[in-house]
């Protein structure tokens, strides 16, 4: 028996392994099974070139649980005593100082290094044994033992077959790894597609009312997963079946891309387009990253562009090592090339489907839309490609490319300044009357009801030359696309004041909602009262919901315009009744207000060329008194109009109809509207 020292102190190597790798301690199983697979594949290679002439036999790697142990066994190339010294004791050629210096700031980089990967066993084991015999002729079997201290023993033993058994004596604080379900879970996660059969115990079957083991090995992996095979060998059902295996209980994918490139980097894989719903975050991190069929991670940010993390599937590349770190991803040229390549493959695939089967593409557009929009918003080079196949959908469910839609609307939806106006709605039902008014005028209205459409609108206004997006309920239809300078307001100032005061007084109080009441001549066939919302303010509030730094807009009240159509007979009727009812009381007040206003103007004219300090105090006081008197008179006048309005059911009915049309009539106000409607009928 030989005793020795690994070459690092107890205070160094094992505390580093325990401390820095502890958060990923389950990874030990991946490392040890991968090493066993590697040893098996090396033997296969030696046999293929004639350097090993013995019988290969069964090459299955076995994982077995004992009472206190986990054993990983293979029939690969095995190790000699000298190779144990070289690869295990010397920790992959690193001396103690070199090892600590190299990995002190990035201990996770230990994972994936031959020799170092083996030492991940000490994250869960208090003692580890290697029982191994090399494939070489006349090789002696040896047993290496280490209890986690720097000392080890190595001795010759009897072993009939080549290969290695790694026996882990599980530490007391890691007993979870002696549970069959836990090991089964980890093997499924990390080893499902390793290229050598992995057996975890025996298959079980029901017999006499209970599960019993059979003689057949329980193989947990698929050694030739779909991405390693040629696309010409595969059917659509093969791809769908593999997707179902990766994502049980998921809907069928829309379509997929089979990746296979050898230069300037190695990459294989299959990316699926899932039926993406509205929540982006829930659909991220569904791409599984592999290195030579060894699972690495499902967090692929930095390897693929952010918008492609919405895809599902598998990427396998030996050019992305197991020790993936953020700094590595940011600097590695191969990773950047892979990202560019995948973006190009995705856009080419989408372009191909659009070009060859546009009907199918349009049918799947609602599922593709959030994915493509996300890409266009976040990836400039993807926008350049996607603008050829990204679609607008109008309220009649017709689809257009950006170029097609420009051609469709340019003659009828260009304003007086030469801007192309894209009208849109985000809810067909709630904005039905506004859509109808626009379509009756010959306009086309887009339906933009997606999660990212607010951001898309802002981006497209920058990308598309002389183009502006306007929601159909942001103004009355005649003002949506202004083709000539508007004529002045036809209603006299006093009449405007009278009717807007009356209507404003009857608006219900709503939390964080404010109304500006105005009159416009909209034609006798337009609605008597309409509610609109400023495109700018509404868009700012919507952007505040999805973009950091805009919370100021989110806290502001919703601002709406209540527009009274001065051409409509009901508004004219209300105005005439108001004049007849209030004239006698209002006339002397108006006369007095005119007199006060005249006095104020005379004083202001007298003071306009004087400095503030040169104006006598008496004149300042007189002007203040006149201002107060004017305000008091104005309040008296408004009180008369408000008194009239409070007894006018038509005013309240017209307001409620406009609120109801905009889904803003609720609670007590809705109940009162129903009662009033019955009375009026």
mmCIF file of C-alpha atoms in Angstrom, residues 14-28 107-108 110-111 119-120 122-125 171-177 182:
data_model
loop_
_atom_site.group_PDB
_atom_site.id
_atom_site.type_symbol
_atom_site.label_atom_id
_atom_site.label_comp_id
_atom_site.label_asym_id
_atom_site.label_seq_id
_atom_site.Cartn_x
_atom_site.Cartn_y
_atom_site.Cartn_z
ATOM 1 C CA UNK A 14 -11.416 21.006 0.140
ATOM 2 C CA UNK A 15 -12.758 24.170 1.778
ATOM 3 C CA UNK A 16 -12.714 25.780 -1.684
ATOM 4 C CA UNK A 17 -14.649 22.872 -3.149
ATOM 5 C CA UNK A 18 -17.138 22.866 -0.272
ATOM 6 C CA UNK A 19 -17.560 26.619 -0.075
ATOM 7 C CA UNK A 20 -17.531 27.759 -3.662
ATOM 8 C CA UNK A 21 -19.194 24.786 -5.325
ATOM 9 C CA UNK A 22 -21.727 24.147 -2.607
ATOM 10 C CA UNK A 23 -24.515 26.099 -4.312
ATOM 11 C CA UNK A 24 -24.167 23.703 -7.255
ATOM 12 C CA UNK A 25 -23.378 20.601 -5.248
ATOM 13 C CA UNK A 26 -25.803 18.464 -7.274
ATOM 14 C CA UNK A 27 -23.469 18.908 -10.231
ATOM 15 C CA UNK A 28 -21.147 16.223 -8.831
ATOM 16 C CA UNK A 107 -14.230 28.539 -8.285
ATOM 17 C CA UNK A 108 -17.146 27.471 -10.484
ATOM 18 C CA UNK A 110 -13.452 23.971 -11.613
ATOM 19 C CA UNK A 111 -16.493 22.302 -13.117
ATOM 20 C CA UNK A 119 -13.064 16.517 -7.034
ATOM 21 C CA UNK A 120 -16.668 17.776 -7.097
ATOM 22 C CA UNK A 122 -16.103 15.865 -2.190
ATOM 23 C CA UNK A 123 -18.991 18.326 -2.150
ATOM 24 C CA UNK A 124 -21.224 15.457 -1.035
ATOM 25 C CA UNK A 125 -18.866 12.668 0.095
ATOM 26 C CA UNK A 171 -21.642 12.867 4.026
ATOM 27 C CA UNK A 172 -24.211 13.209 6.802
ATOM 28 C CA UNK A 173 -25.423 16.605 5.589
ATOM 29 C CA UNK A 174 -26.018 15.298 2.037
ATOM 30 C CA UNK A 175 -28.251 12.306 2.740
ATOM 31 C CA UNK A 176 -30.749 13.567 0.147
ATOM 32 C CA UNK A 177 -28.425 12.064 -2.482
ATOM 33 C CA UNK A 182 -33.414 12.580 -6.052
#
